[in-house]
C-alpha cells in the first residue's frame, strides 16, 4: 500500500511538473566556451534575444558563457549527451571530425567575416555533411581572418624563427612551415599560456586584442591574413525533436540571419578593437612584403592538398566542395563588397 502511495505521489508530481513546463514553454540551455565579452558569446546573447522575442517568450534561453557549463573540448559530446541543449563549437578544435566544413579553414583569402559566414551556411545547406547528423545545426559562422599578435615584433617572416605561437586548426601547419613553433590550444586557455610565457603570442583575429585585453601583453601585430575559423551552433537532437513545430520554425528561420548578423558584428568589431588597441596600448601594426605573402600562400597550398586527401578519405568530392566554396565566396563578395 505504501509503495502504491509513493508511486502515485511521484506520478502526480511528474504530471504537475510536465504541465508546468508545457505552460511555461521550453527552457533551453546554451553553453559556450570563451568569456562573455567575446564574439561567440555576443552572438549567443543576440540569438537568445531574437528567439525569445520571436516566440513571444515561449522559448527561454539560459546562456552559460566562459565554459561554465561545457568547455571547448567537451562541447560536442556534452551537447550530444544532453548536458546542455545547445552548444557552440569551434570546428578547428576537433581535428578530423568535420572534414567537409573544415574547407572554411583553408587559406583562400576571405577578407570579410560576413562573406565567410554566409558562404559557410550555404555550404552546409548544400552538403548536409553526415558528421552533423547526430545533432541539429542552428547556425554557423566564422571568425575574421587570422593575424599574428606577439610580445616581440614580427616585422618580417624571419622574425618567426622558433617563436612559440598559440594557434589551432590548419594554421598550426602553416606556422611550422614558416619556422615558428605552433602550439595548439583552445582560445579559452590562451590567456594563461601567454601570462606564463608558454607562448610568445598567438594567431587569431583582432577581436581578441580588446575582448581578452591581449593588446596589453601583445603590443605587436602583423598582418598575415591567414584563414578564418569555422564555428557551428549545435543542438541535442532529441531535445530538438521534442519541440513543437512553431518553435522549430522560429529557430530554423533564424539560421541564416544569425550567420549574417554575426559576420557583420565581427567585421565592425575587428576595426573597433584594433583602433582601441592603438589608442590604449599604442600597439604597432606591421605589414609584410608581397614576397612574404607569396611565401605564406605557398605554405597554404600544402594545406589545401592535405585537406583534399582527408575530405576524399571521408567520402567527399573535395574538388567540388572547394570549387563550390570559391563560387559562393565570389558571389557574396560581389553582393556585399569584400
Ligand atoms: N581564431 C579562432 C577563433 C576565434 C577568434 N576570436 C575568438 C574569440 C573567442 C574564441 C575563439 C575565437 C581561434 O583562435 O580559436
PDB file of N, CA and C in Angstrom, residues 217-317:
ATOM      1  N   UNK A 217      49.480  42.725 -23.545  1.00  0.00           N
ATOM      2  CA  UNK A 217      50.655  41.848 -23.493  1.00  0.00           C
ATOM      3  C   UNK A 217      51.271  41.648 -24.891  1.00  0.00           C
ATOM      4  N   UNK A 218      50.452  41.689 -25.930  1.00  0.00           N
ATOM      5  CA  UNK A 218      50.944  41.523 -27.312  1.00  0.00           C
ATOM      6  C   UNK A 218      50.890  42.877 -28.014  1.00  0.00           C
ATOM      7  N   UNK A 219      51.979  43.636 -27.881  1.00  0.00           N
ATOM      8  CA  UNK A 219      51.967  45.010 -28.413  1.00  0.00           C
ATOM      9  C   UNK A 219      52.268  45.076 -29.909  1.00  0.00           C
ATOM     10  N   UNK A 220      52.607  43.915 -30.497  1.00  0.00           N
ATOM     11  CA  UNK A 220      52.999  43.911 -31.913  1.00  0.00           C
ATOM     12  C   UNK A 220      52.064  43.029 -32.725  1.00  0.00           C
ATOM     13  N   UNK A 221      51.547  43.626 -33.787  1.00  0.00           N
ATOM     14  CA  UNK A 221      50.567  42.904 -34.615  1.00  0.00           C
ATOM     15  C   UNK A 221      51.101  42.851 -36.049  1.00  0.00           C
ATOM     16  N   UNK A 222      51.019  41.680 -36.653  1.00  0.00           N
ATOM     17  CA  UNK A 222      51.498  41.520 -38.026  1.00  0.00           C
ATOM     18  C   UNK A 222      50.354  41.019 -38.897  1.00  0.00           C
ATOM     19  N   UNK A 223      50.122  41.732 -39.991  1.00  0.00           N
ATOM     20  CA  UNK A 223      49.024  41.353 -40.900  1.00  0.00           C
ATOM     21  C   UNK A 223      49.464  40.178 -41.764  1.00  0.00           C
ATOM     22  N   UNK A 224      48.831  39.022 -41.534  1.00  0.00           N
ATOM     23  CA  UNK A 224      49.186  37.822 -42.306  1.00  0.00           C
ATOM     24  C   UNK A 224      48.006  37.321 -43.148  1.00  0.00           C
ATOM     25  N   UNK A 225      46.804  37.769 -42.782  1.00  0.00           N
ATOM     26  CA  UNK A 225      45.585  37.292 -43.465  1.00  0.00           C
ATOM     27  C   UNK A 225      45.546  35.786 -43.624  1.00  0.00           C
ATOM     28  N   UNK A 226      45.784  35.104 -42.531  1.00  0.00           N
ATOM     29  CA  UNK A 226      45.661  33.636 -42.502  1.00  0.00           C
ATOM     30  C   UNK A 226      44.162  33.280 -42.408  1.00  0.00           C
ATOM     31  N   UNK A 227      43.838  31.992 -42.475  1.00  0.00           N
ATOM     32  CA  UNK A 227      42.416  31.623 -42.591  1.00  0.00           C
ATOM     33  C   UNK A 227      41.489  32.078 -41.461  1.00  0.00           C
ATOM     34  N   UNK A 228      40.204  32.040 -41.772  1.00  0.00           N
ATOM     35  CA  UNK A 228      39.149  32.221 -40.771  1.00  0.00           C
ATOM     36  C   UNK A 228      38.911  30.857 -40.107  1.00  0.00           C
ATOM     37  N   UNK A 229      38.264  30.872 -38.957  1.00  0.00           N
ATOM     38  CA  UNK A 229      37.937  29.637 -38.250  1.00  0.00           C
ATOM     39  C   UNK A 229      36.427  29.422 -38.298  1.00  0.00           C
ATOM     40  N   UNK A 230      35.992  28.241 -38.698  1.00  0.00           N
ATOM     41  CA  UNK A 230      34.549  27.968 -38.728  1.00  0.00           C
ATOM     42  C   UNK A 230      33.978  27.523 -37.383  1.00  0.00           C
ATOM     43  N   UNK A 231      32.781  27.997 -37.086  1.00  0.00           N
ATOM     44  CA  UNK A 231      32.059  27.638 -35.861  1.00  0.00           C
ATOM     45  C   UNK A 231      30.676  27.071 -36.221  1.00  0.00           C
ATOM     46  N   UNK A 232      30.155  26.192 -35.369  1.00  0.00           N
ATOM     47  CA  UNK A 232      28.784  25.704 -35.553  1.00  0.00           C
ATOM     48  C   UNK A 232      28.057  25.766 -34.220  1.00  0.00           C
ATOM     49  N   UNK A 233      26.797  26.169 -34.259  1.00  0.00           N
ATOM     50  CA  UNK A 233      25.953  26.123 -33.065  1.00  0.00           C
ATOM     51  C   UNK A 233      25.040  24.911 -33.220  1.00  0.00           C
ATOM     52  N   UNK A 234      25.211  23.968 -32.313  1.00  0.00           N
ATOM     53  CA  UNK A 234      24.519  22.684 -32.453  1.00  0.00           C
ATOM     54  C   UNK A 234      23.569  22.453 -31.282  1.00  0.00           C
ATOM     55  N   UNK A 235      22.537  21.649 -31.559  1.00  0.00           N
ATOM     56  CA  UNK A 235      21.540  21.365 -30.524  1.00  0.00           C
ATOM     57  C   UNK A 235      21.356  19.857 -30.385  1.00  0.00           C
ATOM     58  N   UNK A 236      21.110  19.414 -29.182  1.00  0.00           N
ATOM     59  CA  UNK A 236      20.824  17.999 -28.918  1.00  0.00           C
ATOM     60  C   UNK A 236      19.629  17.548 -29.774  1.00  0.00           C
ATOM     61  N   UNK A 237      19.809  16.464 -30.498  1.00  0.00           N
ATOM     62  CA  UNK A 237      18.804  16.039 -31.480  1.00  0.00           C
ATOM     63  C   UNK A 237      17.463  15.668 -30.826  1.00  0.00           C
ATOM     64  N   UNK A 238      17.517  14.949 -29.718  1.00  0.00           N
ATOM     65  CA  UNK A 238      16.271  14.537 -29.057  1.00  0.00           C
ATOM     66  C   UNK A 238      15.530  15.765 -28.522  1.00  0.00           C
ATOM     67  N   UNK A 239      16.289  16.720 -28.006  1.00  0.00           N
ATOM     68  CA  UNK A 239      15.657  17.949 -27.483  1.00  0.00           C
ATOM     69  C   UNK A 239      14.994  18.716 -28.621  1.00  0.00           C
ATOM     70  N   UNK A 240      15.700  18.783 -29.748  1.00  0.00           N
ATOM     71  CA  UNK A 240      15.144  19.435 -30.939  1.00  0.00           C
ATOM     72  C   UNK A 240      13.844  18.736 -31.352  1.00  0.00           C
ATOM     73  N   UNK A 241      13.892  17.409 -31.410  1.00  0.00           N
ATOM     74  CA  UNK A 241      12.711  16.653 -31.831  1.00  0.00           C
ATOM     75  C   UNK A 241      11.532  16.845 -30.885  1.00  0.00           C
ATOM     76  N   UNK A 242      11.825  17.197 -29.631  1.00  0.00           N
ATOM     77  CA  UNK A 242      10.746  17.349 -28.645  1.00  0.00           C
ATOM     78  C   UNK A 242      10.028  18.702 -28.777  1.00  0.00           C
ATOM     79  N   UNK A 243      10.589  19.613 -29.569  1.00  0.00           N
ATOM     80  CA  UNK A 243       9.978  20.952 -29.672  1.00  0.00           C
ATOM     81  C   UNK A 243       8.782  20.928 -30.635  1.00  0.00           C
ATOM     82  N   UNK A 244       7.761  21.722 -30.347  1.00  0.00           N
ATOM     83  CA  UNK A 244       6.636  21.813 -31.289  1.00  0.00           C
ATOM     84  C   UNK A 244       7.055  22.535 -32.580  1.00  0.00           C
ATOM     85  N   UNK A 245       6.255  22.311 -33.630  1.00  0.00           N
ATOM     86  CA  UNK A 245       6.620  22.815 -34.965  1.00  0.00           C
ATOM     87  C   UNK A 245       6.825  24.328 -34.998  1.00  0.00           C
ATOM     88  N   UNK A 246       5.992  25.087 -34.275  1.00  0.00           N
ATOM     89  CA  UNK A 246       6.134  26.552 -34.352  1.00  0.00           C
ATOM     90  C   UNK A 246       7.471  27.011 -33.765  1.00  0.00           C
ATOM     91  N   UNK A 247       7.932  26.319 -32.725  1.00  0.00           N
ATOM     92  CA  UNK A 247       9.227  26.681 -32.129  1.00  0.00           C
ATOM     93  C   UNK A 247      10.364  26.301 -33.085  1.00  0.00           C
ATOM     94  N   UNK A 248      10.240  25.119 -33.675  1.00  0.00           N
ATOM     95  CA  UNK A 248      11.269  24.684 -34.633  1.00  0.00           C
ATOM     96  C   UNK A 248      11.383  25.690 -35.775  1.00  0.00           C
ATOM     97  N   UNK A 249      10.238  26.165 -36.217  1.00  0.00           N
ATOM     98  CA  UNK A 249      10.246  27.094 -37.347  1.00  0.00           C
ATOM     99  C   UNK A 249      10.956  28.406 -36.956  1.00  0.00           C
ATOM    100  N   UNK A 250      10.649  28.890 -35.759  1.00  0.00           N
ATOM    101  CA  UNK A 250      11.285  30.132 -35.313  1.00  0.00           C
ATOM    102  C   UNK A 250      12.809  29.971 -35.304  1.00  0.00           C
ATOM    103  N   UNK A 251      13.291  28.831 -34.846  1.00  0.00           N
ATOM    104  CA  UNK A 251      14.745  28.602 -34.775  1.00  0.00           C
ATOM    105  C   UNK A 251      15.324  28.429 -36.180  1.00  0.00           C
ATOM    106  N   UNK A 252      14.620  27.687 -37.018  1.00  0.00           N
ATOM    107  CA  UNK A 252      15.102  27.492 -38.393  1.00  0.00           C
ATOM    108  C   UNK A 252      15.172  28.817 -39.154  1.00  0.00           C
ATOM    109  N   UNK A 253      14.151  29.644 -38.959  1.00  0.00           N
ATOM    110  CA  UNK A 253      14.105  30.926 -39.681  1.00  0.00           C
ATOM    111  C   UNK A 253      15.291  31.816 -39.335  1.00  0.00           C
ATOM    112  N   UNK A 254      15.852  31.576 -38.159  1.00  0.00           N
ATOM    113  CA  UNK A 254      16.930  32.453 -37.682  1.00  0.00           C
ATOM    114  C   UNK A 254      18.317  32.013 -38.165  1.00  0.00           C
ATOM    115  N   UNK A 255      18.444  30.786 -38.695  1.00  0.00           N
ATOM    116  CA  UNK A 255      19.766  30.228 -39.001  1.00  0.00           C
ATOM    117  C   UNK A 255      20.652  31.101 -39.869  1.00  0.00           C
ATOM    118  N   UNK A 256      20.161  31.454 -41.052  1.00  0.00           N
ATOM    119  CA  UNK A 256      20.988  32.221 -41.994  1.00  0.00           C
ATOM    120  C   UNK A 256      21.161  33.671 -41.515  1.00  0.00           C
ATOM    121  N   UNK A 257      20.069  34.199 -40.980  1.00  0.00           N
ATOM    122  CA  UNK A 257      20.106  35.583 -40.499  1.00  0.00           C
ATOM    123  C   UNK A 257      21.162  35.758 -39.399  1.00  0.00           C
ATOM    124  N   UNK A 258      21.234  34.760 -38.546  1.00  0.00           N
ATOM    125  CA  UNK A 258      22.197  34.806 -37.442  1.00  0.00           C
ATOM    126  C   UNK A 258      23.633  34.754 -37.977  1.00  0.00           C
ATOM    127  N   UNK A 259      23.846  33.954 -39.023  1.00  0.00           N
ATOM    128  CA  UNK A 259      25.179  33.878 -39.640  1.00  0.00           C
ATOM    129  C   UNK A 259      25.574  35.253 -40.171  1.00  0.00           C
ATOM    130  N   UNK A 260      24.635  35.912 -40.853  1.00  0.00           N
ATOM    131  CA  UNK A 260      24.909  37.240 -41.425  1.00  0.00           C
ATOM    132  C   UNK A 260      25.145  38.265 -40.312  1.00  0.00           C
ATOM    133  N   UNK A 261      24.309  38.200 -39.280  1.00  0.00           N
ATOM    134  CA  UNK A 261      24.433  39.168 -38.182  1.00  0.00           C
ATOM    135  C   UNK A 261      25.807  39.050 -37.516  1.00  0.00           C
ATOM    136  N   UNK A 262      26.225  37.807 -37.266  1.00  0.00           N
ATOM    137  CA  UNK A 262      27.495  37.577 -36.567  1.00  0.00           C
ATOM    138  C   UNK A 262      28.662  38.060 -37.430  1.00  0.00           C
ATOM    139  N   UNK A 263      28.591  37.756 -38.727  1.00  0.00           N
ATOM    140  CA  UNK A 263      29.648  38.209 -39.632  1.00  0.00           C
ATOM    141  C   UNK A 263      29.784  39.721 -39.614  1.00  0.00           C
ATOM    142  N   UNK A 264      28.654  40.385 -39.687  1.00  0.00           N
ATOM    143  CA  UNK A 264      28.691  41.851 -39.723  1.00  0.00           C
ATOM    144  C   UNK A 264      29.182  42.424 -38.392  1.00  0.00           C
ATOM    145  N   UNK A 265      28.704  41.836 -37.314  1.00  0.00           N
ATOM    146  CA  UNK A 265      29.162  42.291 -35.991  1.00  0.00           C
ATOM    147  C   UNK A 265      30.679  42.198 -35.905  1.00  0.00           C
ATOM    148  N   UNK A 266      31.227  41.041 -36.317  1.00  0.00           N
ATOM    149  CA  UNK A 266      32.662  40.836 -36.146  1.00  0.00           C
ATOM    150  C   UNK A 266      33.474  41.737 -37.093  1.00  0.00           C
ATOM    151  N   UNK A 267      32.992  41.915 -38.305  1.00  0.00           N
ATOM    152  CA  UNK A 267      33.702  42.812 -39.230  1.00  0.00           C
ATOM    153  C   UNK A 267      33.839  44.210 -38.614  1.00  0.00           C
ATOM    154  N   UNK A 268      32.777  44.698 -38.009  1.00  0.00           N
ATOM    155  CA  UNK A 268      32.839  46.026 -37.371  1.00  0.00           C
ATOM    156  C   UNK A 268      33.700  45.998 -36.117  1.00  0.00           C
ATOM    157  N   UNK A 269      33.576  44.909 -35.382  1.00  0.00           N
ATOM    158  CA  UNK A 269      34.269  44.834 -34.096  1.00  0.00           C
ATOM    159  C   UNK A 269      35.794  44.737 -34.257  1.00  0.00           C
ATOM    160  N   UNK A 270      36.239  44.096 -35.328  1.00  0.00           N
ATOM    161  CA  UNK A 270      37.670  43.992 -35.612  1.00  0.00           C
ATOM    162  C   UNK A 270      38.289  45.398 -35.718  1.00  0.00           C
ATOM    163  N   UNK A 271      37.601  46.253 -36.452  1.00  0.00           N
ATOM    164  CA  UNK A 271      38.113  47.625 -36.655  1.00  0.00           C
ATOM    165  C   UNK A 271      38.150  48.369 -35.329  1.00  0.00           C
ATOM    166  N   UNK A 272      37.070  48.215 -34.591  1.00  0.00           N
ATOM    167  CA  UNK A 272      36.964  48.905 -33.302  1.00  0.00           C
ATOM    168  C   UNK A 272      38.057  48.410 -32.333  1.00  0.00           C
ATOM    169  N   UNK A 273      38.290  47.107 -32.357  1.00  0.00           N
ATOM    170  CA  UNK A 273      39.255  46.507 -31.440  1.00  0.00           C
ATOM    171  C   UNK A 273      40.679  46.977 -31.749  1.00  0.00           C
ATOM    172  N   UNK A 274      40.993  47.061 -33.036  1.00  0.00           N
ATOM    173  CA  UNK A 274      42.340  47.493 -33.419  1.00  0.00           C
ATOM    174  C   UNK A 274      42.538  48.977 -33.074  1.00  0.00           C
ATOM    175  N   UNK A 275      41.521  49.784 -33.338  1.00  0.00           N
ATOM    176  CA  UNK A 275      41.615  51.223 -33.031  1.00  0.00           C
ATOM    177  C   UNK A 275      41.783  51.404 -31.515  1.00  0.00           C
ATOM    178  N   UNK A 276      41.025  50.653 -30.743  1.00  0.00           N
ATOM    179  CA  UNK A 276      41.099  50.709 -29.273  1.00  0.00           C
ATOM    180  C   UNK A 276      42.506  50.337 -28.792  1.00  0.00           C
ATOM    181  N   UNK A 277      43.084  49.292 -29.423  1.00  0.00           N
ATOM    182  CA  UNK A 277      44.402  48.799 -29.008  1.00  0.00           C
ATOM    183  C   UNK A 277      45.496  49.822 -29.323  1.00  0.00           C
ATOM    184  N   UNK A 278      45.329  50.497 -30.461  1.00  0.00           N
ATOM    185  CA  UNK A 278      46.320  51.531 -30.820  1.00  0.00           C
ATOM    186  C   UNK A 278      46.230  52.686 -29.836  1.00  0.00           C
ATOM    187  N   UNK A 279      45.006  53.043 -29.508  1.00  0.00           N
ATOM    188  CA  UNK A 279      44.773  54.173 -28.630  1.00  0.00           C
ATOM    189  C   UNK A 279      45.224  53.873 -27.199  1.00  0.00           C
ATOM    190  N   UNK A 280      44.854  52.714 -26.693  1.00  0.00           N
ATOM    191  CA  UNK A 280      45.118  52.403 -25.276  1.00  0.00           C
ATOM    192  C   UNK A 280      46.547  51.903 -25.040  1.00  0.00           C
ATOM    193  N   UNK A 281      47.067  51.099 -25.967  1.00  0.00           N
ATOM    194  CA  UNK A 281      48.375  50.485 -25.707  1.00  0.00           C
ATOM    195  C   UNK A 281      49.428  50.836 -26.765  1.00  0.00           C
ATOM    196  N   UNK A 282      49.048  51.717 -27.682  1.00  0.00           N
ATOM    197  CA  UNK A 282      49.975  52.117 -28.759  1.00  0.00           C
ATOM    198  C   UNK A 282      50.569  50.903 -29.476  1.00  0.00           C
ATOM    199  N   UNK A 283      49.740  49.912 -29.747  1.00  0.00           N
ATOM    200  CA  UNK A 283      50.250  48.724 -30.442  1.00  0.00           C
ATOM    201  C   UNK A 283      50.740  49.127 -31.832  1.00  0.00           C
ATOM    202  N   UNK A 284      51.755  48.398 -32.307  1.00  0.00           N
ATOM    203  CA  UNK A 284      52.276  48.668 -33.656  1.00  0.00           C
ATOM    204  C   UNK A 284      51.782  47.584 -34.609  1.00  0.00           C
ATOM    205  N   UNK A 285      51.453  47.996 -35.818  1.00  0.00           N
ATOM    206  CA  UNK A 285      50.960  47.036 -36.817  1.00  0.00           C
ATOM    207  C   UNK A 285      51.955  46.968 -37.973  1.00  0.00           C
ATOM    208  N   UNK A 286      52.427  45.766 -38.273  1.00  0.00           N
ATOM    209  CA  UNK A 286      53.399  45.583 -39.359  1.00  0.00           C
ATOM    210  C   UNK A 286      52.761  44.924 -40.568  1.00  0.00           C
ATOM    211  N   UNK A 287      53.157  45.413 -41.732  1.00  0.00           N
ATOM    212  CA  UNK A 287      52.711  44.806 -42.998  1.00  0.00           C
ATOM    213  C   UNK A 287      53.883  44.015 -43.562  1.00  0.00           C
ATOM    214  N   UNK A 288      53.602  42.886 -44.162  1.00  0.00           N
ATOM    215  CA  UNK A 288      54.662  42.088 -44.786  1.00  0.00           C
ATOM    216  C   UNK A 288      54.788  42.474 -46.267  1.00  0.00           C
ATOM    217  N   UNK A 289      55.882  42.042 -46.881  1.00  0.00           N
ATOM    218  CA  UNK A 289      56.071  42.352 -48.303  1.00  0.00           C
ATOM    219  C   UNK A 289      55.260  41.366 -49.159  1.00  0.00           C
ATOM    220  N   UNK A 290      55.137  41.705 -50.444  1.00  0.00           N
ATOM    221  CA  UNK A 290      54.409  40.824 -51.366  1.00  0.00           C
ATOM    222  C   UNK A 290      55.096  39.460 -51.439  1.00  0.00           C
ATOM    223  N   UNK A 291      56.427  39.458 -51.415  1.00  0.00           N
ATOM    224  CA  UNK A 291      57.168  38.186 -51.489  1.00  0.00           C
ATOM    225  C   UNK A 291      56.863  37.339 -50.249  1.00  0.00           C
ATOM    226  N   UNK A 292      56.730  38.004 -49.103  1.00  0.00           N
ATOM    227  CA  UNK A 292      56.430  37.252 -47.875  1.00  0.00           C
ATOM    228  C   UNK A 292      55.000  36.678 -47.906  1.00  0.00           C
ATOM    229  N   UNK A 293      54.084  37.467 -48.448  1.00  0.00           N
ATOM    230  CA  UNK A 293      52.711  36.943 -48.587  1.00  0.00           C
ATOM    231  C   UNK A 293      52.699  35.746 -49.532  1.00  0.00           C
ATOM    232  N   UNK A 294      53.553  35.799 -50.559  1.00  0.00           N
ATOM    233  CA  UNK A 294      53.631  34.671 -51.502  1.00  0.00           C
ATOM    234  C   UNK A 294      54.157  33.434 -50.776  1.00  0.00           C
ATOM    235  N   UNK A 295      55.082  33.660 -49.840  1.00  0.00           N
ATOM    236  CA  UNK A 295      55.622  32.526 -49.082  1.00  0.00           C
ATOM    237  C   UNK A 295      54.529  31.911 -48.192  1.00  0.00           C
ATOM    238  N   UNK A 296      53.742  32.774 -47.575  1.00  0.00           N
ATOM    239  CA  UNK A 296      52.634  32.266 -46.740  1.00  0.00           C
ATOM    240  C   UNK A 296      51.671  31.465 -47.615  1.00  0.00           C
ATOM    241  N   UNK A 297      51.421  32.000 -48.800  1.00  0.00           N
ATOM    242  CA  UNK A 297      50.482  31.329 -49.701  1.00  0.00           C
ATOM    243  C   UNK A 297      51.024  29.954 -50.116  1.00  0.00           C
ATOM    244  N   UNK A 298      52.345  29.898 -50.352  1.00  0.00           N
ATOM    245  CA  UNK A 298      52.945  28.618 -50.753  1.00  0.00           C
ATOM    246  C   UNK A 298      52.754  27.582 -49.649  1.00  0.00           C
ATOM    247  N   UNK A 299      52.906  28.017 -48.395  1.00  0.00           N
ATOM    248  CA  UNK A 299      52.660  27.096 -47.266  1.00  0.00           C
ATOM    249  C   UNK A 299      51.207  26.637 -47.281  1.00  0.00           C
ATOM    250  N   UNK A 300      50.331  27.578 -47.608  1.00  0.00           N
ATOM    251  CA  UNK A 300      48.894  27.287 -47.633  1.00  0.00           C
ATOM    252  C   UNK A 300      48.520  26.256 -48.683  1.00  0.00           C
ATOM    253  N   UNK A 301      49.232  26.270 -49.792  1.00  0.00           N
ATOM    254  CA  UNK A 301      48.896  25.320 -50.860  1.00  0.00           C
ATOM    255  C   UNK A 301      49.038  23.878 -50.378  1.00  0.00           C
ATOM    256  N   UNK A 302      50.031  23.623 -49.565  1.00  0.00           N
ATOM    257  CA  UNK A 302      50.226  22.286 -48.992  1.00  0.00           C
ATOM    258  C   UNK A 302      49.030  21.872 -48.147  1.00  0.00           C
ATOM    259  N   UNK A 303      48.492  22.875 -47.436  1.00  0.00           N
ATOM    260  CA  UNK A 303      47.325  22.610 -46.581  1.00  0.00           C
ATOM    261  C   UNK A 303      46.127  22.176 -47.383  1.00  0.00           C
ATOM    262  N   UNK A 304      45.944  22.838 -48.511  1.00  0.00           N
ATOM    263  CA  UNK A 304      44.801  22.506 -49.362  1.00  0.00           C
ATOM    264  C   UNK A 304      44.910  21.051 -49.802  1.00  0.00           C
ATOM    265  N   UNK A 305      46.130  20.655 -50.189  1.00  0.00           N
ATOM    266  CA  UNK A 305      46.328  19.258 -50.626  1.00  0.00           C
ATOM    267  C   UNK A 305      46.009  18.291 -49.483  1.00  0.00           C
ATOM    268  N   UNK A 306      46.497  18.622 -48.293  1.00  0.00           N
ATOM    269  CA  UNK A 306      46.270  17.738 -47.138  1.00  0.00           C
ATOM    270  C   UNK A 306      44.771  17.642 -46.826  1.00  0.00           C
ATOM    271  N   UNK A 307      44.078  18.791 -46.882  1.00  0.00           N
ATOM    272  CA  UNK A 307      42.630  18.776 -46.618  1.00  0.00           C
ATOM    273  C   UNK A 307      41.898  17.929 -47.659  1.00  0.00           C
ATOM    274  N   UNK A 308      42.307  18.087 -48.929  1.00  0.00           N
ATOM    275  CA  UNK A 308      41.650  17.314 -50.005  1.00  0.00           C
ATOM    276  C   UNK A 308      41.759  15.814 -49.730  1.00  0.00           C
ATOM    277  N   UNK A 309      42.931  15.390 -49.301  1.00  0.00           N
ATOM    278  CA  UNK A 309      43.125  13.963 -49.028  1.00  0.00           C
ATOM    279  C   UNK A 309      42.193  13.518 -47.892  1.00  0.00           C
ATOM    280  N   UNK A 310      42.103  14.338 -46.834  1.00  0.00           N
ATOM    281  CA  UNK A 310      41.228  13.992 -45.693  1.00  0.00           C
ATOM    282  C   UNK A 310      39.762  13.932 -46.118  1.00  0.00           C
ATOM    283  N   UNK A 311      39.351  14.940 -46.882  1.00  0.00           N
ATOM    284  CA  UNK A 311      37.943  15.012 -47.296  1.00  0.00           C
ATOM    285  C   UNK A 311      37.602  13.837 -48.210  1.00  0.00           C
ATOM    286  N   UNK A 312      38.521  13.490 -49.097  1.00  0.00           N
ATOM    287  CA  UNK A 312      38.274  12.367 -50.009  1.00  0.00           C
ATOM    288  C   UNK A 312      38.158  11.064 -49.213  1.00  0.00           C
ATOM    289  N   UNK A 313      39.038  10.943 -48.202  1.00  0.00           N
ATOM    290  CA  UNK A 313      39.001   9.735 -47.370  1.00  0.00           C
ATOM    291  C   UNK A 313      37.640   9.614 -46.664  1.00  0.00           C
ATOM    292  N   UNK A 314      37.051  10.760 -46.342  1.00  0.00           N
ATOM    293  CA  UNK A 314      35.747  10.745 -45.662  1.00  0.00           C
ATOM    294  C   UNK A 314      34.596  10.594 -46.662  1.00  0.00           C
ATOM    295  N   UNK A 315      34.938  10.432 -47.937  1.00  0.00           N
ATOM    296  CA  UNK A 315      33.896  10.160 -48.934  1.00  0.00           C
ATOM    297  C   UNK A 315      33.376  11.384 -49.662  1.00  0.00           C
ATOM    298  N   UNK A 316      34.050  12.526 -49.504  1.00  0.00           N
ATOM    299  CA  UNK A 316      33.577  13.744 -50.184  1.00  0.00           C
ATOM    300  C   UNK A 316      34.306  13.959 -51.506  1.00  0.00           C
ATOM    301  N   UNK A 317      33.638  14.649 -52.409  1.00  0.00           N
ATOM    302  CA  UNK A 317      34.284  15.103 -53.627  1.00  0.00           C
ATOM    303  C   UNK A 317      34.951  16.438 -53.271  1.00  0.00           C
TER     304      UNK A 317
END
